[in-house]
Amino acid sequence: MIEIPRLPLADWIDAGLDVLTDQFATATKIVSNLMETGIEGAVETLMWLPPWASILLISLLAWRLAGARTAVLALLGLGLLWNLGLWEPTLQTLVLVLIATLIAVLIGAPLGILAALSPTAYRIVFPVLDFMQTMPAFVYLIPAIPFFGLGPVAAVFSTVIFAMPPAIRLTTLGIRQVPADLVEAADAFGSTRWQKLAKVQLPLAVPTIMAGINQTIMLALSMVVIAAMIGAQGLGGEVWRAIQRNEAGMGFEAGLAVVILAMVLDRITQGIGRRNPSRAG
Amino acid sequence: MPEEQSVKIAVRGLTKVFGDEPERALELLRQGETKQTILERTGQAVGVADASFDVYEGEILVVMGLSGSGKSSLIRCLNRLNEPTCGEILIDGQDIVGLDHRALLEVRRRKFGMVFQHFALFPHRTIRENVEYGLEIQGMAPEARAEKALVALRQVGLEGWENATPGQLSGGMQQRVGLARALAVDPDVLLMDEAFSALDPLIRRDMQQELVALQNRMQKTIVFITHDLDEALFLGNRIILMKDARIEQVGSAEDILSNPATAYVERFVAEVDKTKVLTAGAVMRRARTVAFTTDGPRTVLRKMEDEDLNVLCVVEGDFRLRGIVRDETALAAVQRGARSIQDIIEPGIEPVSPETPVRDLFGPLAAGPLPAPVIDEAGRLKGIVVRASLLQGLAEAGLANGNGSVEPETPEAPASEPSATEEHAA
Ligand SMILES: Nc1ncnc2c1ncn2[C@@H]1O[C@H](COP(=O)(O)OP(=O)(O)O)[C@@H](O)[C@H]1O
Ligand SMILES: [Mg+2]
C-alpha cells in the first residue's frame, strides 16, 4: 500500500500569513488605529444628533432619492428601532456598512473597469472573484484578526473582501454591455480611451454599477452582522449577546432591526439607480 | 464631374483579414483563392481583398454589394476602425496606415464624420450634446460648440429639438441627428455605412434627396454604403460594386447598368429590377426650379440660365401644376415683348402620381426631352422624372431580362446621348 502524505496546506497558509503580518505589522497597526478612530468618530458624530433628528434626515433623504413610500418605510422602521432601544447599535452597523461599501467600491470599480477594458485583467480577476464568492464568509474573519486585532477594523476588512465581488462584476458587466456601435461612434470621432470611458462607457454603465453597489451594500450588511464574532459592535453584537444569554426575544428584535435596515438601504440605493436611467450627462 | 477633381482618398491594395493568422490568408489570396476557400482552409475571414480605388473630392462614392460582401469592412478601414492587414490608404496624400495612435485620433477628428446604420446616438446625452460630441472631445469651449451644434441641427432641419433626448425622436429624426453630429465637426469626408437602411421607404427617400441637396450645397466628399441598387443609382456619382470581399466594378451608374463588367454585376442589376417594381415616386427628383404662372418670360429665361435647363414646369402659387415652358418659346415671347408666360404654357407630358410604375413612363419619356411631372392628389407638383441615362439603363435591364436571360448589348443603347436628357436639377 502506498501512503500519500497529507498536504500541509493549512501550515503553508499559516506560514504565509505569519510572514505577511510580520512584514506589515506597523502598517496595519497604523491603518487599524486611524480607521478605528474614524469609525468611532463617525458613530459619535451621528449619536450627537438626537435620534429623531437623524431619523427625519434619513427619511427626507429617502424621499428625495427614492420617493414617498421609502420615506414612510424609513420613518416607521427606524422609529421602531429607536423605540426598541436599538438606535446606537443600528448606527454602529450603518457606519461599518457604509465604510466597508465605500472601500469596496473604491477598489472594486477601478478593478471592474480594468477587467472590462483589458482581456488579460479579465482573465485574472474573474476566476479570483469566483473563488472569493464560493469561499464561506466566516473564513475571511480569521486572517483579519492577526492583521488588525479584534474589533471594528478587522470587521471592515473582512466585510470589504466579502462584499466587493458584485461591485467588480457589475462594473465590468455594465461597461461590456454598452452597445458596440456606441463605442464605435465614440472611436470614429477620435475619442481617446479615457474620453470614451468617461463620456460614453461609464455613464451608460451607471445603472448596472448602481445595481452592483446595491448588492455590495446588502452583502456588507450581512457580513457586518456576522463580524460581531470578531468584535464588531452594532446589531450583530446584539444578536451575538442574545445567543450567549439564550434570550430569543432580544435576538429577534436585533434580527428585525437588521431586516429593517436592509430594506431601507436597499430601497434607497435602488431609487438612486432608477433616478439615473443612464442620463448622467 | 468627378474626373476633373482632385483625389481625396487613394486606396491601394487594401486587404483586411479577420483572424489570428492573416499571413496564411494573404498567401492564399495572392494565389487567387476565393474567400470561401480561405475560410475553409485557414479559418481566416477575408473582409476586403486587394481593393484599389480613388475617392474624388466632392463626390458621392457609393459602395454597393450584397450583405457580407465586405462593404462595412472596407469603409471601416478608411478611418482604421478596422486595422488594415495590408495596403495603403492615402488621405490628401498622407498614408494613414502607419500613423501612431495620437496621429490617428487627429485624423479621425479632423478628416472624418461617420454616420451609422442604427444611428448610434448616445442615449444619455441630449440632442445638442450628441451633436457636440466630436467638438467636445476636441476640447472646444462650450459656447463655441453649442453654436456649431445649432448650425448643424439647422442644416438637417432639427432646430428646436436641442434639449430632447434621442429616445423621444423618430428613426428619421434620429438619423438626422446622426448626420448633424457628423457635420458638426466640419469633416472633409463623410462616411455613411448603410445610413438610411434602417429607415422606412418614404423617409428614406426624403433623406436621400436631402443628402444630395446637402452635398450640392456643401461639396462634401461622401463615401456611402448601401446594399440597395436604387439608392446607389440615386446617390452615386460613382459606384463601387463588391462581391466576396473583392471589387467587381467601379463606374458611374450608367457604366454599371449598360456595361456590367461581370456576370455577377449583370445578375445583381437584373435581380434588383425583377424583384422590385420601381415607382415614379421612387425615382423622381425634386424640381428645384419652377416657373410660376405669374412670372414673365425674362424671369423664366433667367431661371433656366441659372440652372442650365431648357424646360421648366409651370405651377400656380400653391404649386398646382399648370404645364411646362420651353426656352425657345420663352425667348420668342421676350422678343415679341410679351409680359406674361400665360400664352406659351404647353401641356407637356401627362402628369403621373408617385405610385405609377416607372415602366409606364418609358414610352412618354423616350419620345422627347420633356420631364414627366409627378403630382399629388391635389395636383401639386412633387417632383419630376427625367429621361436621364439612369432611367434608360434601367429600362434596358428591365426589358432585356423579360424571361430571366440577360442580354447586355441591347441594340440601340443610347448610352451617351447628349444633354437633352440633362434638364434635371441634379
Ligand atoms: N469583426 C469581424 N470578425 C470576423 N469576421 C468579420 C468581422 N467583421 C466582418 N467579418 C466578416 O467579413 C465579411 C464581410 O463583412 P462586412 O464587411 O460586415 O459585410 P457587409 O457590410 O458588406 O455586409 C463577412 O464574411 C464577415 O463574416
Ligand atoms: Mg455592413
XYZ file of C-alpha atoms and ligand atoms in Angstrom:
735
model
C 0.000 0.000 0.000
C 1.236 3.417 -0.891
C 0.562 6.024 1.680
C 0.092 9.516 0.233
C 1.105 12.051 2.844
C -1.431 14.715 3.696
C -0.686 18.043 2.028
C 0.192 20.573 4.745
C -1.928 23.244 3.017
C -3.078 24.788 6.284
C 0.518 25.049 7.536
C 1.625 26.743 4.370
C -1.140 29.304 4.561
C -0.456 29.961 8.234
C 3.225 30.400 7.488
C 2.393 32.764 4.651
C 0.069 34.799 6.820
C 2.688 34.949 9.565
C 5.171 36.393 7.132
C 2.627 38.896 5.896
C 1.606 40.006 9.373
C 5.258 40.370 10.406
C 6.068 42.372 7.281
C 3.113 44.659 7.508
C 2.635 44.803 11.250
C 3.465 48.502 11.522
C 1.451 49.442 8.502
C -1.615 47.506 9.583
C -1.304 48.865 13.088
C -1.362 52.441 11.754
C -4.256 51.771 9.387
C -6.064 49.996 12.156
C -5.668 52.859 14.598
C -6.636 55.515 12.076
C -9.655 53.633 10.960
C -10.796 52.773 14.432
C -10.657 56.449 15.347
C -12.556 57.252 12.156
C -15.277 54.731 12.834
C -15.692 55.821 16.437
C -15.713 59.451 15.385
C -18.393 58.822 12.794
C -20.605 56.962 15.234
C -20.116 59.643 17.873
C -20.925 62.410 15.445
C -24.097 60.662 14.424
C -25.006 59.963 18.059
C -24.570 63.633 18.811
C -27.712 64.330 16.811
C -30.853 63.331 18.663
C -32.224 60.105 17.148
C -35.476 61.729 15.977
C -33.478 64.283 14.035
C -31.348 61.597 12.377
C -34.439 59.580 11.518
C -36.090 62.636 9.992
C -32.981 63.421 7.983
C -32.696 59.866 6.674
C -36.401 59.847 5.783
C -36.009 63.122 3.969
C -33.078 61.731 2.049
C -35.100 58.601 1.216
C -37.913 60.795 -0.017
C -35.641 62.800 -2.294
C -33.815 59.776 -3.664
C -36.454 57.068 -3.740
C -39.897 58.523 -3.239
C -42.576 58.793 -0.591
C -43.031 55.056 0.060
C -39.416 54.578 1.013
C -39.574 57.707 3.177
C -42.528 56.304 5.132
C -40.754 52.951 5.441
C -37.656 54.679 6.809
C -39.654 56.843 9.206
C -41.685 53.990 10.690
C -38.943 51.339 10.567
C -36.188 53.446 12.084
C -38.662 54.893 14.579
C -39.403 51.344 15.732
C -35.680 50.642 16.187
C -35.309 53.763 18.296
C -38.285 52.725 20.338
C -36.719 49.288 20.930
C -33.593 50.985 22.225
C -31.517 49.778 19.285
C -30.590 53.157 17.841
C -26.939 53.129 18.821
C -26.157 49.593 17.540
C -28.078 50.434 14.356
C -25.857 53.444 13.810
C -22.748 51.403 14.524
C -23.802 48.835 11.947
C -24.736 51.532 9.438
C -21.341 53.191 9.769
C -19.498 49.897 9.321
C -21.622 49.053 6.266
C -21.100 52.431 4.660
C -17.368 52.479 5.275
C -16.937 48.927 4.004
C -19.054 49.704 0.948
C -17.120 52.854 0.231
C -13.815 50.979 0.343
C -15.218 48.073 -1.663
C -16.449 50.420 -4.384
C -13.274 52.495 -4.397
C -11.271 49.344 -5.018
C -13.888 47.371 -6.931
C -14.965 49.917 -9.530
C -11.454 50.535 -10.919
C -10.805 46.789 -10.924
C -14.102 46.284 -12.746
C -13.178 48.931 -15.302
C -9.778 47.341 -15.792
C -11.319 43.909 -16.286
C -13.789 45.362 -18.785
C -11.107 47.027 -20.879
C -8.277 44.511 -20.688
C -8.832 40.853 -21.550
C -5.772 39.918 -19.520
C -7.106 41.642 -16.426
C -10.431 39.919 -17.030
C -8.787 36.510 -17.136
C -7.059 37.190 -13.835
C -9.800 38.985 -11.919
C -12.826 36.871 -12.685
C -11.533 33.469 -11.514
C -10.418 35.165 -8.297
C -13.926 36.540 -7.884
C -15.442 33.088 -8.355
C -13.089 31.798 -5.703
C -13.881 34.649 -3.324
C -17.600 34.205 -3.712
C -17.688 30.475 -3.096
C -15.437 30.636 -0.052
C -17.627 30.573 3.111
C -17.914 34.053 4.559
C -16.663 33.069 8.048
C -13.259 32.144 6.702
C -12.491 35.774 5.936
C -12.827 36.614 9.595
C -9.815 34.563 10.649
C -6.956 36.313 8.823
C -8.448 39.702 9.684
C -7.583 39.220 13.342
C -3.793 38.861 13.078
C -3.685 41.892 10.826
C -5.969 44.222 12.680
C -6.752 42.612 16.016
C -10.270 42.055 17.298
C -12.642 44.925 16.653
C -14.374 47.012 14.034
C -11.394 47.375 11.712
C -10.993 43.631 11.286
C -14.749 43.539 10.677
C -14.497 46.170 7.957
C -11.543 44.361 6.396
C -13.319 41.026 6.071
C -16.526 42.777 5.021
C -14.740 44.579 2.207
C -13.358 41.307 0.890
C -16.700 39.586 1.175
C -18.779 42.410 -0.336
C -16.513 43.588 -3.135
C -17.180 40.975 -5.861
C -20.538 42.358 -7.066
C -19.068 45.853 -7.322
C -16.345 44.488 -9.609
C -18.578 42.121 -11.549
C -21.332 44.561 -12.324
C -18.953 47.360 -13.214
C -17.344 45.061 -15.770
C -20.723 43.877 -16.996
C -22.069 47.415 -17.237
C -19.179 48.554 -19.385
C -19.123 45.462 -21.538
C -22.798 45.700 -22.348
C -22.580 49.227 -23.717
C -23.715 48.693 -27.316
C -20.766 48.185 -29.654
C -21.941 50.795 -32.148
C -21.924 53.499 -29.470
C -18.352 52.645 -28.575
C -17.544 52.645 -32.255
C -19.162 56.047 -32.692
C -17.001 57.377 -29.877
C -13.945 55.910 -31.602
C -14.908 57.240 -35.010
C -14.932 60.792 -33.706
C -11.423 60.376 -32.362
C -12.058 59.893 -28.640
C -9.117 58.934 -26.505
C -9.538 55.842 -24.405
C -10.188 57.983 -21.375
C -12.763 60.182 -23.132
C -14.556 57.106 -24.374
C -14.682 55.744 -20.839
C -15.728 58.967 -19.145
C -18.189 60.236 -21.729
C -19.774 57.070 -23.092
C -18.989 53.817 -21.329
C -19.231 54.810 -17.673
C -22.361 56.971 -17.966
C -24.120 54.154 -19.793
C -22.928 51.626 -17.228
C -24.221 53.649 -14.273
C -27.495 51.731 -13.774
C -25.649 48.407 -13.770
C -22.924 49.726 -11.498
C -25.595 51.008 -9.120
C -27.140 47.533 -9.054
C -23.701 46.223 -8.130
C -23.347 48.766 -5.335
C -26.757 47.791 -4.072
C -25.648 44.148 -3.882
C -22.408 45.178 -2.229
C -24.327 47.035 0.466
C -26.562 44.045 1.111
C -23.581 41.693 1.368
C -21.769 44.170 3.589
C -24.727 44.303 5.931
C -24.889 40.529 6.263
C -21.132 40.322 6.816
C -21.044 43.123 9.369
C -23.598 41.173 11.403
C -21.500 38.012 11.215
C -18.397 40.013 12.078
C -19.813 40.518 15.549
C -17.940 37.278 16.253
C -14.654 39.146 15.911
C -15.712 42.116 17.922
C -17.677 44.319 15.587
C -20.290 46.096 17.616
C -23.723 47.031 16.417
C -26.760 44.921 15.665
C -24.647 41.821 15.134
C -23.276 42.345 18.614
C -26.818 42.410 19.979
C -27.642 39.151 18.211
C -24.423 37.624 19.455
C -25.187 38.654 23.060
C -28.703 37.260 22.753
C -27.296 33.918 21.601
C -24.873 33.777 24.505
C -27.565 34.623 27.044
C -30.173 32.490 25.313
C -32.603 35.403 25.000
C -34.718 34.564 21.942
C -36.849 37.712 22.149
C -33.902 40.065 22.217
C -32.218 38.180 19.402
C -35.392 38.501 17.349
C -35.571 42.251 17.950
C -31.996 42.725 16.818
C -32.626 40.484 13.804
C -35.696 42.545 12.911
C -33.556 45.655 13.123
C -31.152 44.171 10.572
C -34.066 43.423 8.244
C -35.429 46.958 8.535
C -32.033 48.494 7.932
C -31.547 46.237 4.919
C -34.903 47.245 3.440
C -34.245 50.950 3.883
C -30.747 50.740 2.373
C -31.988 48.576 -0.482
C -34.830 50.907 -1.428
C -32.692 53.999 -1.242
C -29.904 52.606 -3.445
C -32.398 51.190 -5.928
C -34.015 54.593 -6.008
C -30.694 56.185 -6.890
C -30.235 53.644 -9.680
C -33.664 54.410 -11.096
C -33.261 58.149 -10.814
C -30.285 57.702 -13.036
C -31.602 55.800 -16.046
C -28.412 56.366 -18.000
C -28.896 60.107 -18.025
C -25.738 61.218 -16.334
C -24.545 63.732 -18.910
C -17.847 65.930 -62.943
C -15.555 63.897 -60.738
C -12.940 63.290 -63.428
C -11.785 66.880 -63.208
C -11.485 66.832 -59.458
C -8.595 66.017 -57.239
C -8.218 62.735 -55.432
C -9.228 62.954 -51.775
C -8.609 59.368 -50.749
C -6.487 56.902 -52.661
C -6.777 53.274 -51.619
C -4.145 50.859 -52.910
C -4.082 47.118 -52.444
C -6.168 47.285 -49.290
C -6.732 43.924 -47.646
C -8.449 43.139 -44.374
C -8.296 39.669 -42.885
C -10.147 38.844 -39.660
C -8.368 36.196 -37.659
C -5.096 35.499 -35.923
C -3.126 34.133 -38.881
C -3.622 36.745 -41.591
C -0.330 35.730 -43.245
C -1.737 32.406 -44.403
C -4.826 34.090 -45.788
C -2.705 36.686 -47.594
C -0.621 33.960 -49.176
C -3.712 32.181 -50.461
C -5.190 35.466 -51.667
C -2.055 36.069 -53.722
C -2.600 32.658 -55.258
C -6.054 33.853 -56.257
C -8.043 31.696 -53.872
C -11.577 32.790 -53.017
C -12.820 33.976 -49.675
C -14.765 30.734 -49.155
C -11.774 28.513 -49.821
C -9.625 30.588 -47.494
C -12.203 30.383 -44.741
C -12.412 26.612 -45.104
C -8.674 26.054 -45.307
C -7.442 28.530 -42.678
C -10.414 29.728 -40.666
C -9.498 33.308 -41.556
C -12.347 35.578 -42.687
C -11.384 37.834 -45.560
C -13.263 41.113 -45.254
C -11.613 43.043 -48.076
C -9.258 41.613 -50.687
C -6.855 43.804 -52.607
C -9.087 46.821 -53.083
C -7.759 49.783 -55.049
C -9.805 52.845 -55.879
C -9.892 56.628 -55.584
C -12.396 58.850 -53.888
C -12.608 62.224 -55.602
C -13.022 65.475 -53.772
C -16.688 66.446 -53.567
C -18.238 63.292 -54.981
C -20.649 60.797 -53.529
C -18.986 57.434 -53.945
C -21.357 54.568 -53.302
C -20.087 51.153 -52.267
C -22.695 48.576 -53.131
C -22.909 44.843 -52.670
C -24.914 42.111 -51.032
C -24.799 41.606 -47.294
C -21.481 40.088 -46.257
C -19.655 41.278 -49.346
C -17.249 43.378 -47.271
C -18.660 46.885 -47.565
C -18.504 47.653 -43.865
C -15.059 46.105 -43.555
C -13.920 48.414 -46.326
C -15.360 51.673 -45.038
C -14.177 50.910 -41.512
C -10.646 50.575 -42.817
C -10.768 54.138 -44.118
C -10.671 55.571 -40.582
C -8.985 52.490 -39.194
C -11.835 51.310 -37.039
C -10.628 48.165 -38.745
C -6.869 47.867 -38.790
C -5.951 47.129 -42.424
C -3.972 43.915 -42.816
C -2.031 45.386 -45.694
C -2.279 48.106 -48.300
C -2.200 51.881 -48.357
C -4.821 54.478 -47.585
C -3.697 57.933 -48.669
C -5.796 60.801 -47.430
C -4.730 64.062 -49.030
C -1.562 62.213 -49.909
C -0.816 61.077 -46.345
C -0.743 57.335 -45.716
C -2.765 56.786 -42.568
C -1.973 53.095 -42.208
C 1.326 53.738 -40.459
C 0.126 56.520 -38.164
C 0.584 56.167 -34.411
C -2.375 56.379 -32.075
C -2.162 60.125 -31.457
C -1.895 60.997 -35.119
C -4.720 58.605 -35.923
C -7.001 60.318 -33.393
C -6.156 63.603 -35.047
C -7.083 62.230 -38.488
C -10.351 60.866 -37.159
C -11.152 64.201 -35.552
C -10.292 66.455 -38.478
C -10.968 64.443 -41.598
C -13.921 62.171 -40.954
C -17.508 62.279 -39.846
C -19.283 58.958 -39.597
C -22.975 58.092 -39.753
C -24.144 54.668 -38.604
C -26.874 52.305 -39.745
C -28.569 52.183 -36.358
C -27.817 55.831 -35.637
C -25.596 55.079 -32.620
C -26.754 58.173 -30.776
C -25.725 58.446 -27.142
C -28.925 57.856 -25.155
C -27.620 59.627 -22.074
C -26.997 62.864 -23.915
C -29.430 65.406 -25.269
C -29.629 66.040 -28.995
C -27.404 69.062 -28.618
C -24.886 67.142 -26.533
C -24.885 64.384 -29.122
C -24.178 66.800 -31.928
C -21.491 68.478 -29.850
C -19.703 65.232 -29.116
C -16.994 65.487 -31.749
C -16.252 69.102 -30.848
C -16.293 68.366 -27.142
C -13.585 65.728 -27.372
C -11.521 68.140 -29.433
C -11.626 70.439 -26.434
C -13.739 73.223 -27.928
C -15.244 75.680 -25.443
C -18.905 75.053 -24.518
C -20.354 78.222 -26.081
C -18.495 77.750 -29.349
C -19.556 74.152 -29.728
C -23.158 74.882 -28.780
C -23.229 77.396 -31.595
C -21.789 74.933 -34.099
C -24.198 72.252 -32.957
C -27.069 74.617 -33.597
C -25.825 75.336 -37.100
C -25.530 71.609 -37.807
C -29.020 70.933 -36.443
C -30.373 73.707 -38.628
C -28.778 72.097 -41.669
C -30.714 68.901 -41.064
C -33.935 70.679 -40.168
C -33.978 69.875 -36.462
C -33.767 73.299 -34.927
C -35.742 73.409 -31.709
C -35.002 69.819 -30.686
C -31.717 70.608 -28.909
C -32.923 69.550 -25.490
C -34.808 66.417 -26.450
C -33.223 63.010 -25.893
C -32.701 60.527 -28.720
C -35.432 58.249 -27.350
C -38.017 60.948 -27.988
C -37.284 61.125 -31.715
C -38.484 59.015 -34.636
C -35.992 56.951 -36.619
C -35.761 59.505 -39.395
C -35.146 62.315 -36.949
C -32.553 60.280 -35.082
C -30.611 59.763 -38.261
C -30.776 63.479 -38.948
C -29.134 63.917 -35.578
C -26.567 61.322 -36.596
C -25.902 63.341 -39.715
C -25.737 66.601 -37.770
C -23.262 65.034 -35.345
C -21.046 64.118 -38.258
C -21.443 67.522 -39.941
C -20.759 69.485 -36.768
C -17.046 68.717 -36.860
C -16.960 70.014 -40.432
C -15.174 66.925 -41.739
C -13.627 66.614 -45.180
C -15.193 63.209 -45.695
C -18.493 61.764 -44.553
C -18.529 58.006 -44.069
C -22.042 56.611 -44.162
C -22.478 52.880 -43.593
C -25.998 51.848 -44.619
C -27.037 55.135 -43.071
C -30.575 55.018 -44.452
C -31.142 51.260 -44.477
C -32.984 51.198 -41.156
C -35.475 53.878 -42.213
C -38.833 53.195 -43.766
C -39.015 53.785 -47.516
C -40.676 57.203 -47.661
C -38.409 58.722 -45.053
C -35.502 57.033 -46.706
C -36.327 58.742 -49.970
C -36.535 62.112 -48.239
C -33.188 61.578 -46.601
C -31.599 60.619 -49.906
C -32.884 63.772 -51.521
C -31.721 65.870 -48.633
C -28.313 64.285 -48.719
C -27.971 65.150 -52.390
C -29.142 68.700 -51.715
C -26.743 68.970 -48.813
C -23.893 67.684 -50.874
C -24.661 70.206 -53.616
C -24.601 72.933 -51.002
C -21.559 71.891 -49.030
C -19.476 69.931 -51.525
C -18.568 67.257 -49.004
C -16.828 64.126 -50.101
C -19.119 61.266 -49.163
C -18.481 57.533 -49.087
C -21.897 55.931 -48.861
C -22.550 52.249 -48.355
C -25.708 50.501 -49.372
C -26.964 47.117 -50.463
C -29.740 48.777 -52.406
C -29.242 49.401 -56.128
C -31.911 52.101 -56.326
C -30.235 54.014 -53.559
C -26.858 53.553 -55.214
C -28.153 54.810 -58.551
C -29.868 57.750 -56.957
C -26.971 58.925 -54.818
C -23.852 57.780 -56.514
C -21.680 59.904 -58.741
C -19.737 56.701 -58.974
C -20.465 53.227 -57.719
C -18.152 50.503 -56.473
C -19.645 47.064 -56.670
C -18.292 44.493 -54.224
C -18.632 40.741 -54.119
C -16.987 38.282 -51.760
C -14.529 40.871 -50.465
C -13.386 41.934 -53.926
C -14.257 44.954 -56.001
C -16.128 43.757 -59.078
C -16.611 47.050 -60.870
C -16.079 50.757 -60.406
C -18.005 53.172 -62.575
C -20.858 55.593 -62.995
C -24.425 54.376 -62.596
C -24.611 54.372 -66.356
C -21.470 52.265 -66.752
C -22.704 49.718 -64.296
C -26.118 49.417 -65.889
C -25.106 49.469 -69.510
C -21.769 47.676 -69.348
C -21.913 45.260 -66.472
C -18.311 44.146 -66.099
C -19.079 40.656 -64.960
C -21.904 38.205 -64.915
C -22.299 38.949 -61.213
C -22.970 42.626 -61.818
C -25.441 41.722 -64.531
C -27.279 39.399 -62.240
C -27.238 41.948 -59.449
C -28.747 44.550 -61.706
C -31.296 42.178 -63.199
C -32.196 40.819 -59.781
C -32.978 44.216 -58.411
C -35.140 45.165 -61.342
C -37.022 41.898 -61.280
C -37.770 41.837 -57.626
C -38.710 45.431 -57.278
C -41.289 47.487 -59.093
C -39.854 50.953 -59.243
C -42.372 53.743 -58.923
C -42.286 57.280 -60.189
C -42.153 58.478 -56.580
C -39.046 56.397 -56.021
C -37.064 57.740 -58.950
C -38.331 61.291 -59.128
C -36.099 64.226 -58.420
C -37.077 67.369 -56.688
C -37.919 70.090 -59.223
C -35.621 72.626 -57.668
C -36.536 75.426 -60.002
C -40.033 76.026 -61.344
C -41.770 78.817 -63.267
C -44.780 80.475 -61.687
C -47.775 81.410 -63.811
C -47.219 84.995 -62.734
C -43.620 85.038 -63.975
C -42.688 86.953 -67.065
C -40.715 85.333 -69.892
C -37.495 87.134 -68.904
C -37.665 85.755 -65.367
C -38.261 82.296 -66.730
C -35.333 82.563 -69.089
C -33.083 83.707 -66.298
C -34.154 80.795 -64.096
C -33.359 78.433 -66.948
C -29.963 80.007 -67.444
C -29.128 79.814 -63.763
C -29.909 76.129 -63.635
C -28.789 75.304 -67.166
C -32.162 73.838 -68.095
C -34.209 74.214 -71.257
C -37.599 73.232 -69.887
C -39.316 74.292 -66.662
C -42.512 73.099 -65.038
C -45.060 75.866 -64.558
C -47.011 75.966 -61.300
C -49.553 78.158 -59.556
C -48.601 79.928 -56.351
C -49.755 76.863 -54.394
C -47.610 74.562 -56.566
C -50.506 73.124 -58.542
C -49.123 72.088 -61.910
C -50.132 74.074 -64.970
C -47.792 72.698 -67.629
C -44.326 73.354 -68.968
C -42.496 76.133 -70.701
C -39.570 75.770 -73.136
C -36.622 78.063 -73.639
C -37.258 78.693 -77.369
C -40.827 79.843 -76.814
C -39.798 81.963 -73.833
C -37.109 83.615 -75.940
C -39.606 84.272 -78.711
C -42.001 85.771 -76.163
C -39.301 88.130 -74.923
C -38.563 89.215 -78.465
C -42.302 89.825 -79.051
C -42.349 91.936 -75.913
C -44.808 89.678 -74.061
C -45.152 90.412 -70.326
C -46.552 87.070 -69.246
C -45.900 83.425 -69.956
C -49.599 82.521 -69.879
C -49.707 82.167 -73.688
C -46.693 79.922 -74.016
C -47.507 77.282 -71.406
C -47.665 73.850 -73.018
C -49.319 70.769 -71.565
C -46.165 68.652 -71.699
C -46.223 65.033 -70.623
C -49.331 63.845 -68.808
C -48.568 64.152 -65.068
C -48.413 60.925 -63.047
C -48.892 60.023 -59.407
C -45.975 58.882 -57.223
C -47.353 55.327 -57.297
C -47.145 54.998 -61.076
C -44.659 52.271 -62.056
C -41.714 53.726 -63.957
C -42.304 51.265 -66.746
C -45.334 53.346 -67.752
C -43.041 56.318 -68.217
C -40.569 54.736 -70.600
C -42.716 55.500 -73.659
C -43.554 59.154 -72.950
C -40.032 59.945 -71.780
C -38.440 58.276 -74.779
C -40.495 60.459 -77.137
C -38.725 63.706 -76.347
C -36.700 65.809 -73.947
C -39.584 66.686 -71.618
C -39.695 65.674 -67.962
C -42.625 63.706 -66.593
C -44.164 65.695 -63.724
C -45.198 63.805 -60.593
C -48.164 65.305 -58.727
C -50.067 64.506 -55.551
C -53.859 64.082 -55.242
C -54.295 67.834 -55.016
C -52.444 68.321 -58.294
C -49.398 69.848 -56.650
C -46.005 69.222 -58.200
C -43.952 66.773 -56.097
C -41.057 66.205 -58.442
C -40.074 65.265 -61.946
C -38.851 62.107 -63.606
C -36.346 62.903 -66.338
C -35.090 60.819 -69.154
C -31.734 60.553 -67.570
C -29.335 57.932 -68.711
C -30.031 56.140 -65.468
C -33.593 55.511 -66.416
C -32.706 54.266 -69.862
C -30.249 51.904 -68.327
C -32.941 50.665 -66.022
C -35.275 50.296 -68.957
C -32.740 48.204 -70.811
C -32.053 45.987 -67.857
C -35.759 45.583 -67.317
C -36.720 44.901 -70.914
C -33.725 42.759 -71.711
C -34.500 40.451 -68.909
C -38.077 39.597 -69.760
C -37.661 35.877 -69.221
C -34.680 35.652 -66.960
C -31.900 35.782 -69.508
C -29.718 38.844 -69.528
C -28.757 40.482 -72.770
C -26.328 43.289 -72.029
C -25.814 44.556 -75.576
C -29.263 45.944 -76.092
C -29.363 47.087 -79.747
C -29.622 50.860 -79.823
C -28.259 51.514 -76.346
C -28.055 55.320 -76.419
C -25.502 55.282 -73.665
C -24.203 58.788 -74.044
C -26.876 60.809 -75.691
C -26.113 64.487 -75.251
C -27.586 66.784 -72.746
C -31.182 67.000 -73.850
C -31.524 64.499 -71.038
C -29.855 66.725 -68.503
C -32.629 69.146 -67.668
C -32.896 67.706 -64.174
C -31.551 69.721 -61.347
C -29.083 67.177 -60.009
N -15.072 41.548 -36.611
C -15.101 40.545 -37.501
N -14.564 39.349 -37.204
C -14.590 38.336 -38.097
N -15.130 38.413 -39.317
C -15.702 39.568 -39.685
C -15.719 40.693 -38.794
N -16.338 41.717 -39.423
C -16.694 41.242 -40.632
N -16.308 39.959 -40.803
C -16.504 39.140 -41.994
O -16.171 39.900 -43.121
C -17.073 39.686 -44.166
C -17.642 40.995 -44.641
O -18.462 41.551 -43.657
P -18.994 43.027 -43.755
O -17.884 43.914 -44.127
O -19.706 43.326 -42.492
O -20.019 42.922 -44.957
P -21.160 43.926 -45.416
O -21.006 45.203 -44.673
O -20.971 44.057 -46.876
O -22.456 43.256 -45.105
C -18.127 38.734 -43.652
O -17.851 37.470 -44.154
C -17.952 38.752 -42.162
O -18.196 37.486 -41.632
Mg -22.383 46.185 -43.340
